[in-house]
Tab-separated table of C-alpha atoms and ligand atoms in Angstrom:
chain	number	residue	atom	x	y	z
A	1	UNK	CA	-0.103	0.297	0.078
A	2	UNK	CA	2.672	2.978	0.836
A	3	UNK	CA	4.737	1.334	-2.045
A	4	UNK	CA	1.823	2.267	-4.236
A	5	UNK	CA	1.105	5.214	-2.957
A	6	UNK	CA	4.441	6.690	-2.868
A	7	UNK	CA	4.771	5.584	-6.570
A	8	UNK	CA	1.712	7.323	-7.263
A	9	UNK	CA	2.944	10.562	-5.825
A	10	UNK	CA	6.260	10.798	-7.255
A	11	UNK	CA	5.104	9.921	-10.863
A	12	UNK	CA	2.595	12.631	-10.273
A	13	UNK	CA	5.334	14.720	-8.713
A	14	UNK	CA	3.023	15.520	-5.647
A	15	UNK	CA	7.135	14.204	-3.948
A	16	UNK	CA	9.466	15.761	-6.265
A	17	UNK	CA	13.441	16.831	-6.393
A	18	UNK	CA	15.648	14.555	-6.165
A	19	UNK	CA	16.732	14.218	-3.175
A	20	UNK	CA	13.411	13.754	-1.846
A	21	UNK	CA	12.214	11.335	-4.265
A	22	UNK	CA	15.626	9.027	-2.911
A	23	UNK	CA	14.709	9.943	0.431
A	24	UNK	CA	10.907	8.852	0.067
A	25	UNK	CA	11.683	5.669	-1.414
A	26	UNK	CA	14.019	4.904	1.293
A	27	UNK	CA	10.986	5.570	3.961
A	28	UNK	CA	8.534	3.645	1.844
A	29	UNK	CA	10.669	0.833	1.712
A	30	UNK	CA	11.404	0.622	5.244
A	31	UNK	CA	7.593	0.918	5.980
A	32	UNK	CA	6.974	-1.940	3.492
A	33	UNK	CA	10.075	-3.918	5.413
A	34	UNK	CA	8.336	-3.454	8.839
A	35	UNK	CA	4.639	-4.595	7.567
A	36	UNK	CA	6.272	-7.534	5.407
A	37	UNK	CA	5.714	-10.123	8.124
A	38	UNK	CA	6.835	-13.501	6.179
A	39	UNK	CA	9.465	-15.530	8.239
A	40	UNK	CA	10.652	-17.239	5.011
A	41	UNK	CA	13.736	-14.694	3.820
A	42	UNK	CA	13.101	-15.853	0.173
A	43	UNK	CA	9.402	-14.313	0.534
A	44	UNK	CA	10.824	-11.335	1.866
A	45	UNK	CA	13.365	-10.978	-0.595
A	46	UNK	CA	11.043	-11.078	-3.764
A	47	UNK	CA	8.168	-9.148	-1.960
A	48	UNK	CA	11.587	-6.259	-1.168
A	49	UNK	CA	12.492	-6.450	-4.663
A	50	UNK	CA	8.954	-5.848	-6.109
A	51	UNK	CA	8.342	-2.946	-4.135
A	52	UNK	CA	11.712	-1.432	-5.525
A	53	UNK	CA	11.129	-2.334	-8.603
A	54	UNK	CA	7.454	-0.350	-8.469
A	55	UNK	CA	9.390	2.432	-7.166
A	56	UNK	CA	12.573	2.900	-9.514
A	57	UNK	CA	9.981	2.871	-12.357
A	58	UNK	CA	8.499	5.878	-11.419
A	59	UNK	CA	10.858	8.515	-13.063
A	60	UNK	CA	13.345	7.580	-14.939
A	61	UNK	CA	15.976	10.094	-14.928
A	62	UNK	CA	16.716	10.903	-11.128
A	63	UNK	CA	19.500	8.666	-10.985
A	64	UNK	CA	19.611	9.253	-6.933
A	65	UNK	CA	15.963	6.960	-6.902
A	66	UNK	CA	17.993	3.575	-8.139
A	67	UNK	CA	20.640	4.708	-6.220
A	68	UNK	CA	18.812	5.201	-3.137
A	69	UNK	CA	17.042	1.950	-3.472
A	70	UNK	CA	20.085	0.057	-4.303
A	71	UNK	CA	21.583	1.090	-1.068
A	72	UNK	CA	18.428	0.037	0.939
A	73	UNK	CA	18.611	-3.191	-0.648
A	74	UNK	CA	22.361	-3.531	-0.426
A	75	UNK	CA	23.397	-7.338	1.316
A	76	UNK	CA	19.733	-9.080	1.507
A	77	UNK	CA	20.311	-11.633	-0.881
A	78	UNK	CA	23.223	-12.780	1.680
A	79	UNK	CA	20.947	-12.436	5.182
A	80	UNK	CA	20.253	-15.829	6.837
A	81	UNK	CA	16.983	-15.170	7.934
A	82	UNK	CA	13.801	-13.049	6.906
A	83	UNK	CA	14.510	-11.264	10.546
A	84	UNK	CA	17.774	-9.647	9.817
A	85	UNK	CA	16.897	-9.574	6.409
A	86	UNK	CA	14.369	-7.215	7.395
A	87	UNK	CA	16.379	-5.013	10.303
A	88	UNK	CA	19.253	-4.745	7.496
A	89	UNK	CA	16.355	-3.143	5.255
A	90	UNK	CA	15.158	-1.038	8.122
A	91	UNK	CA	18.801	0.265	9.322
A	92	UNK	CA	20.195	0.980	6.164
A	93	UNK	CA	17.219	2.702	5.102
A	94	UNK	CA	17.287	4.812	8.115
A	95	UNK	CA	20.963	5.894	7.626
A	96	UNK	CA	20.283	6.828	3.969
A	97	UNK	CA	17.532	9.035	5.098
A	98	UNK	CA	19.755	10.680	7.373
A	99	UNK	CA	22.888	10.813	5.540
A	100	UNK	CA	21.054	12.515	2.505
A	101	UNK	CA	19.490	15.115	4.848
A	102	UNK	CA	23.121	15.702	6.405
A	103	UNK	CA	24.620	16.087	3.285
A	104	UNK	CA	22.473	19.034	2.160
A	105	UNK	CA	23.506	20.714	5.142
A	106	UNK	CA	27.527	19.712	3.864
A	107	UNK	CA	26.699	20.746	0.705
A	108	UNK	CA	25.248	24.293	1.994
A	109	UNK	CA	28.291	25.182	3.736
A	110	UNK	CA	30.855	24.133	1.162
A	111	UNK	CA	28.745	25.881	-1.412
A	112	UNK	CA	28.408	29.203	0.593
A	113	UNK	CA	32.025	29.328	0.370
A	114	UNK	CA	31.985	29.741	-3.154
A	115	UNK	CA	29.517	32.452	-3.165
A	116	UNK	CA	31.389	35.893	-2.158
A	117	UNK	CA	29.701	38.982	-0.658
A	118	UNK	CA	27.426	41.451	-2.950
A	119	UNK	CA	27.230	37.791	-5.553
A	120	UNK	CA	24.052	38.403	-7.751
A	121	UNK	CA	23.146	34.241	-8.230
A	122	UNK	CA	20.895	32.916	-10.968
A	123	UNK	CA	18.782	29.220	-10.047
A	124	UNK	CA	17.289	27.395	-12.343
A	125	UNK	CA	14.086	24.976	-11.025
A	126	UNK	CA	14.110	23.931	-7.562
A	127	UNK	CA	17.089	22.214	-5.965
A	128	UNK	CA	16.791	21.876	-2.440
A	129	UNK	CA	20.786	21.101	-2.723
A	130	UNK	CA	21.209	24.427	-4.646
A	131	UNK	CA	18.965	26.264	-2.630
A	132	UNK	CA	20.630	25.568	0.533
A	133	UNK	CA	24.224	27.175	-0.650
A	134	UNK	CA	22.213	30.826	-1.243
A	135	UNK	CA	20.211	30.797	1.768
A	136	UNK	CA	23.466	29.385	3.878
A	137	UNK	CA	25.363	32.563	2.283
A	138	UNK	CA	23.143	34.628	2.948
A	139	UNK	CA	22.853	33.097	6.823
A	140	UNK	CA	26.368	33.842	6.824
A	141	UNK	CA	25.675	37.433	6.363
A	142	UNK	CA	26.798	38.055	3.090
A	143	UNK	CA	24.764	40.410	0.818
A	144	UNK	CA	23.550	38.510	-2.578
A	145	UNK	CA	20.559	39.055	-4.764
A	146	UNK	CA	19.297	35.983	-6.817
A	147	UNK	CA	17.766	35.433	-10.135
A	148	UNK	CA	15.032	32.571	-9.955
A	149	UNK	CA	13.442	31.191	-13.025
A	150	UNK	CA	10.254	30.141	-13.488
A	151	UNK	CA	10.432	26.757	-14.491
A	152	UNK	CA	7.517	25.845	-17.218
A	153	UNK	CA	5.767	23.761	-17.373
A	154	UNK	CA	5.335	22.941	-13.876
A	155	UNK	CA	6.567	26.325	-12.420
A	156	UNK	CA	9.000	24.951	-9.829
A	157	UNK	CA	10.591	28.741	-9.392
A	158	UNK	CA	7.223	29.381	-7.825
A	159	UNK	CA	8.525	27.157	-4.848
A	160	UNK	CA	12.077	28.562	-4.869
A	161	UNK	CA	10.761	32.600	-4.548
A	162	UNK	CA	9.063	31.352	-1.946
A	163	UNK	CA	12.164	29.979	0.199
A	164	UNK	CA	14.093	33.142	-0.961
A	165	UNK	CA	11.450	35.206	0.129
A	166	UNK	CA	10.746	33.494	3.685
A	167	UNK	CA	14.903	33.769	4.058
A	168	UNK	CA	14.605	37.624	3.434
A	169	UNK	CA	16.712	37.050	0.283
A	170	UNK	CA	16.285	39.996	-2.344
A	171	UNK	CA	14.993	37.855	-5.585
A	172	UNK	CA	13.838	38.701	-8.922
A	173	UNK	CA	11.837	36.236	-10.697
A	174	UNK	CA	11.980	35.638	-14.563
A	175	UNK	CA	10.239	33.555	-17.347
A	176	UNK	CA	12.843	31.275	-18.521
A	177	UNK	CA	13.339	32.842	-21.362
A	178	UNK	CA	15.010	35.837	-20.142
A	179	UNK	CA	18.035	34.465	-19.274
A	180	UNK	CA	20.497	35.426	-21.197
A	181	UNK	CA	18.745	39.195	-21.368
A	182	UNK	CA	19.600	39.400	-17.427
A	183	UNK	CA	23.226	36.659	-17.707
A	184	UNK	CA	25.631	39.708	-17.921
A	185	UNK	CA	23.771	40.861	-14.429
A	186	UNK	CA	24.780	37.332	-12.899
A	187	UNK	CA	28.260	36.669	-11.159
A	188	UNK	CA	27.283	32.928	-10.525
A	189	UNK	CA	24.968	29.874	-11.454
A	190	UNK	CA	23.743	27.958	-9.386
A	191	UNK	CA	21.397	24.767	-10.213
A	192	UNK	CA	20.845	21.472	-8.666
A	193	UNK	CA	21.129	17.875	-10.490
A	194	UNK	CA	18.894	14.900	-11.200
A	195	UNK	CA	22.119	12.905	-12.152
A	196	UNK	CA	25.632	13.415	-13.046
A	197	UNK	CA	27.323	10.925	-15.857
A	198	UNK	CA	31.037	9.261	-15.122
A	199	UNK	CA	32.698	11.923	-18.062
A	200	UNK	CA	31.109	14.648	-15.463
A	201	UNK	CA	27.651	15.942	-17.815
A	202	UNK	CA	24.981	17.128	-15.664
A	203	UNK	CA	21.339	16.466	-15.916
A	204	UNK	CA	18.995	18.479	-14.538
A	205	UNK	CA	15.281	20.149	-15.427
A	206	UNK	CA	15.130	21.285	-19.131
A	207	UNK	CA	15.910	24.602	-19.693
A	208	UNK	CA	19.675	24.611	-17.479
A	209	UNK	CA	21.900	23.399	-20.640
A	210	UNK	CA	20.691	26.849	-22.150
A	211	UNK	CA	21.038	28.478	-18.950
A	212	UNK	CA	24.585	27.048	-18.404
A	213	UNK	CA	25.247	27.660	-22.201
A	214	UNK	CA	24.589	31.744	-21.422
A	215	UNK	CA	26.761	31.675	-18.679
A	216	UNK	CA	29.604	29.998	-20.493
A	217	UNK	CA	29.195	32.678	-23.352
A	218	UNK	CA	29.025	35.827	-20.703
A	219	UNK	CA	31.624	33.783	-18.479
A	220	UNK	CA	30.170	33.193	-15.777
A	221	UNK	CA	30.623	30.517	-13.488
A	222	UNK	CA	28.277	27.569	-13.108
A	223	UNK	CA	28.194	25.494	-10.051
A	224	UNK	CA	26.437	22.405	-9.316
A	225	UNK	CA	25.194	21.375	-5.962
A	226	UNK	CA	24.724	17.567	-5.933
A	227	UNK	CA	24.513	14.721	-3.380
A	228	UNK	CA	27.240	11.829	-4.332
A	229	UNK	CA	24.063	9.463	-4.971
A	230	UNK	CA	23.254	11.306	-7.700
A	231	UNK	CA	26.130	10.179	-9.940
A	232	UNK	CA	25.783	7.596	-12.204
A	233	UNK	CA	27.695	4.719	-11.578
A	234	UNK	CA	25.822	2.838	-14.642
A	235	UNK	CA	27.439	5.542	-17.236
A	236	UNK	CA	30.670	4.099	-16.664
A	237	UNK	CA	29.358	1.201	-19.065
A	238	UNK	CA	28.695	3.777	-21.338
A	239	UNK	CA	24.578	3.700	-20.305
A	240	UNK	CA	23.191	6.395	-21.073
A	241	UNK	CA	20.417	8.488	-18.575
A	242	UNK	CA	17.380	8.143	-19.914
A	243	UNK	CA	15.261	11.426	-20.326
A	244	UNK	CA	12.163	11.356	-19.125
A	245	UNK	CA	9.073	12.658	-21.455
A	246	UNK	CA	6.600	13.740	-19.654
A	247	UNK	CA	2.621	13.941	-21.105
A	248	UNK	CA	2.079	17.087	-23.185
A	249	UNK	CA	-0.976	18.267	-21.247
A	250	UNK	CA	1.519	19.620	-18.761
A	251	UNK	CA	2.725	22.211	-21.153
A	252	UNK	CA	-0.745	22.711	-23.601
A	253	UNK	CA	-4.055	21.725	-22.352
A	254	UNK	CA	-5.711	18.812	-24.545
A	255	UNK	CA	-8.735	20.278	-25.615
A	256	UNK	CA	-6.090	23.027	-27.370
A	257	UNK	CA	-4.053	20.016	-28.481
A	258	UNK	CA	-6.756	18.377	-29.771
A	259	UNK	CA	-7.602	21.130	-32.655
A	260	UNK	CA	-4.081	21.320	-33.983
A	261	UNK	CA	-3.392	17.897	-35.917
A	262	UNK	CA	-0.292	18.907	-37.282
A	263	UNK	CA	0.780	19.976	-34.000
A	264	UNK	CA	2.719	17.298	-31.396
A	265	UNK	CA	3.413	19.019	-28.452
A	266	UNK	CA	6.786	17.349	-26.779
A	267	UNK	CA	7.824	17.702	-22.918
A	268	UNK	CA	11.249	16.818	-22.283
A	269	UNK	CA	11.806	17.225	-18.534
A	270	UNK	CA	15.310	17.054	-18.371
A	271	UNK	CA	18.544	18.086	-20.318
A	272	UNK	CA	22.214	17.252	-20.529
A	273	UNK	CA	24.423	20.375	-19.929
A	274	UNK	CA	28.069	19.116	-20.672
A	275	UNK	CA	31.196	19.464	-18.314
A	276	UNK	CA	32.578	21.837	-20.229
A	277	UNK	CA	30.171	24.566	-19.280
A	278	UNK	CA	30.374	23.204	-15.383
A	279	UNK	CA	33.234	24.670	-13.398
A	280	UNK	CA	32.592	22.989	-10.164
A	281	UNK	CA	30.160	20.521	-8.880
A	282	UNK	CA	29.769	20.678	-4.851
A	283	UNK	CA	29.080	17.360	-2.919
A	284	UNK	CA	29.016	16.523	0.678
A	285	UNK	CA	32.433	15.434	0.235
A	286	UNK	CA	34.036	18.368	-1.248
A	287	UNK	CA	33.834	20.409	-4.472
A	288	UNK	CA	35.453	18.693	-7.915
A	289	UNK	CA	36.076	19.517	-11.659
A	290	UNK	CA	33.179	18.006	-13.351
A	291	UNK	CA	36.180	15.788	-14.837
A	292	UNK	CA	36.523	13.956	-11.267
A	293	UNK	CA	33.188	12.382	-11.512
A	294	UNK	CA	34.839	9.111	-11.547
A	295	UNK	CA	36.157	9.387	-8.328
A	296	UNK	CA	33.082	9.926	-6.553
A	297	UNK	CA	31.240	7.043	-8.228
A	298	UNK	CA	34.246	4.669	-7.175
A	299	UNK	CA	35.083	6.092	-3.896
A	300	UNK	CA	32.025	7.442	-2.232
A	301	UNK	CA	29.562	5.018	-4.402
A	302	UNK	CA	31.751	2.252	-4.221
A	303	UNK	CA	31.277	1.498	-7.851
A	304	UNK	CA	34.662	0.992	-10.410
A	305	UNK	CA	34.927	-0.945	-13.083
A	306	UNK	CA	35.809	-4.099	-11.712
A	307	UNK	CA	32.565	-4.002	-9.534
A	308	UNK	CA	30.207	-4.082	-12.538
A	309	UNK	CA	32.700	-7.043	-14.168
A	310	UNK	CA	31.939	-8.998	-10.653
A	311	UNK	CA	28.339	-7.950	-10.428
A	312	UNK	CA	27.170	-9.041	-14.314
A	313	UNK	CA	30.727	-11.319	-13.861
A	314	UNK	CA	32.013	-10.406	-17.444
A	315	UNK	CA	34.674	-12.160	-17.583
A	316	UNK	CA	37.963	-10.201	-18.745
A	317	UNK	CA	40.451	-13.020	-19.108
A	318	UNK	CA	40.899	-14.039	-22.425
A	319	UNK	CA	40.213	-18.294	-22.379
A	320	UNK	CA	43.641	-20.202	-22.840
B	401	RI2	P1	17.008	18.704	-5.185
B	401	RI2	C1	14.221	18.775	-9.745
B	401	RI2	O1	13.771	17.521	-10.552
B	401	RI2	C2	15.477	19.329	-10.440
B	401	RI2	O2	15.481	19.288	-11.600
B	401	RI2	C3	16.175	19.681	-9.425
B	401	RI2	O3	17.017	20.712	-9.860
B	401	RI2	C4	17.090	18.299	-8.963
B	401	RI2	O4	15.555	17.708	-9.176
B	401	RI2	C5	17.355	18.668	-7.717
B	401	RI2	O5	16.731	18.613	-6.514
B	401	RI2	P2	11.956	17.562	-10.915
B	401	RI2	O6	11.454	16.527	-9.510
B	401	RI2	O7	17.449	17.386	-5.019
B	401	RI2	O8	11.519	18.805	-10.120
B	401	RI2	O9	18.435	19.444	-5.123
B	401	RI2	O10	11.225	16.569	-11.761
B	401	RI2	O11	15.759	19.102	-4.423
């Protein structure tokens, strides 16, 4: 029940934001494990795997979701009893939720160091991690001003300006297409991430790559705030991040779209910003240039190319 409900809320974006999705999925697995009363470890594992699959299938782009599920489910296979398996899931889920929250606090403090007194910052979409840096810089007494975009079609910019307003930060609210007109008034761009690939490309809300492109052209630094669990291990194998395309109705009501027989409404929710347009990625483990993404995947997520070989039993030795 909790799993289906949570999955629905993630799909409909009632629960959104890559970090929040991950924590909510971990919480759903924790509750599901608690309520799964079987004494048979195999049945328990099957039930948990089905729940994990339902959650992961909700939104395909934010890698925080499969990473969180992977962390919570790790070791389930080796638990000798259902009880140990259940305790393990509960423990890992609790720890994940806790460290995810702490990570945002650490990112805030590290990110704020890169914001100077007097800076004008532009942010796109609504990222808890990106906003935490901005709010922390303000809290430290730096006099800052923000440009926040509207973020069509789901208007996450509204959530952003409410947070900035509540924190007492001077904010300008602009439509997405006004970014280039204002970029010369901006000192620093700060955005979040739904996924970071091994080559340092950042997948984030649609429009981020246009923002980063404008910033690059205007020589404005781009900082990405992302917890280590938003880095995508499978990109080591050359796997691409799939970009979610949501219903066209979010962009144009169906009753209008229906009258335009030659028009197809397209609604990709994310885009890819290449590493060359990004100056720094701030993680809870420190700030890194995007080209160092592999280090995060290997050292902090524990996925090196060797782990993939082991996991998929790829035989790297030639037969004699
Ligand atoms: P935090 C959001 O996706 C935005 O793209 C945002 O930049 C990113 O997740 C990271 O958000 P959506 O759920 O985890 O709005 O930093 O599609 O909050």
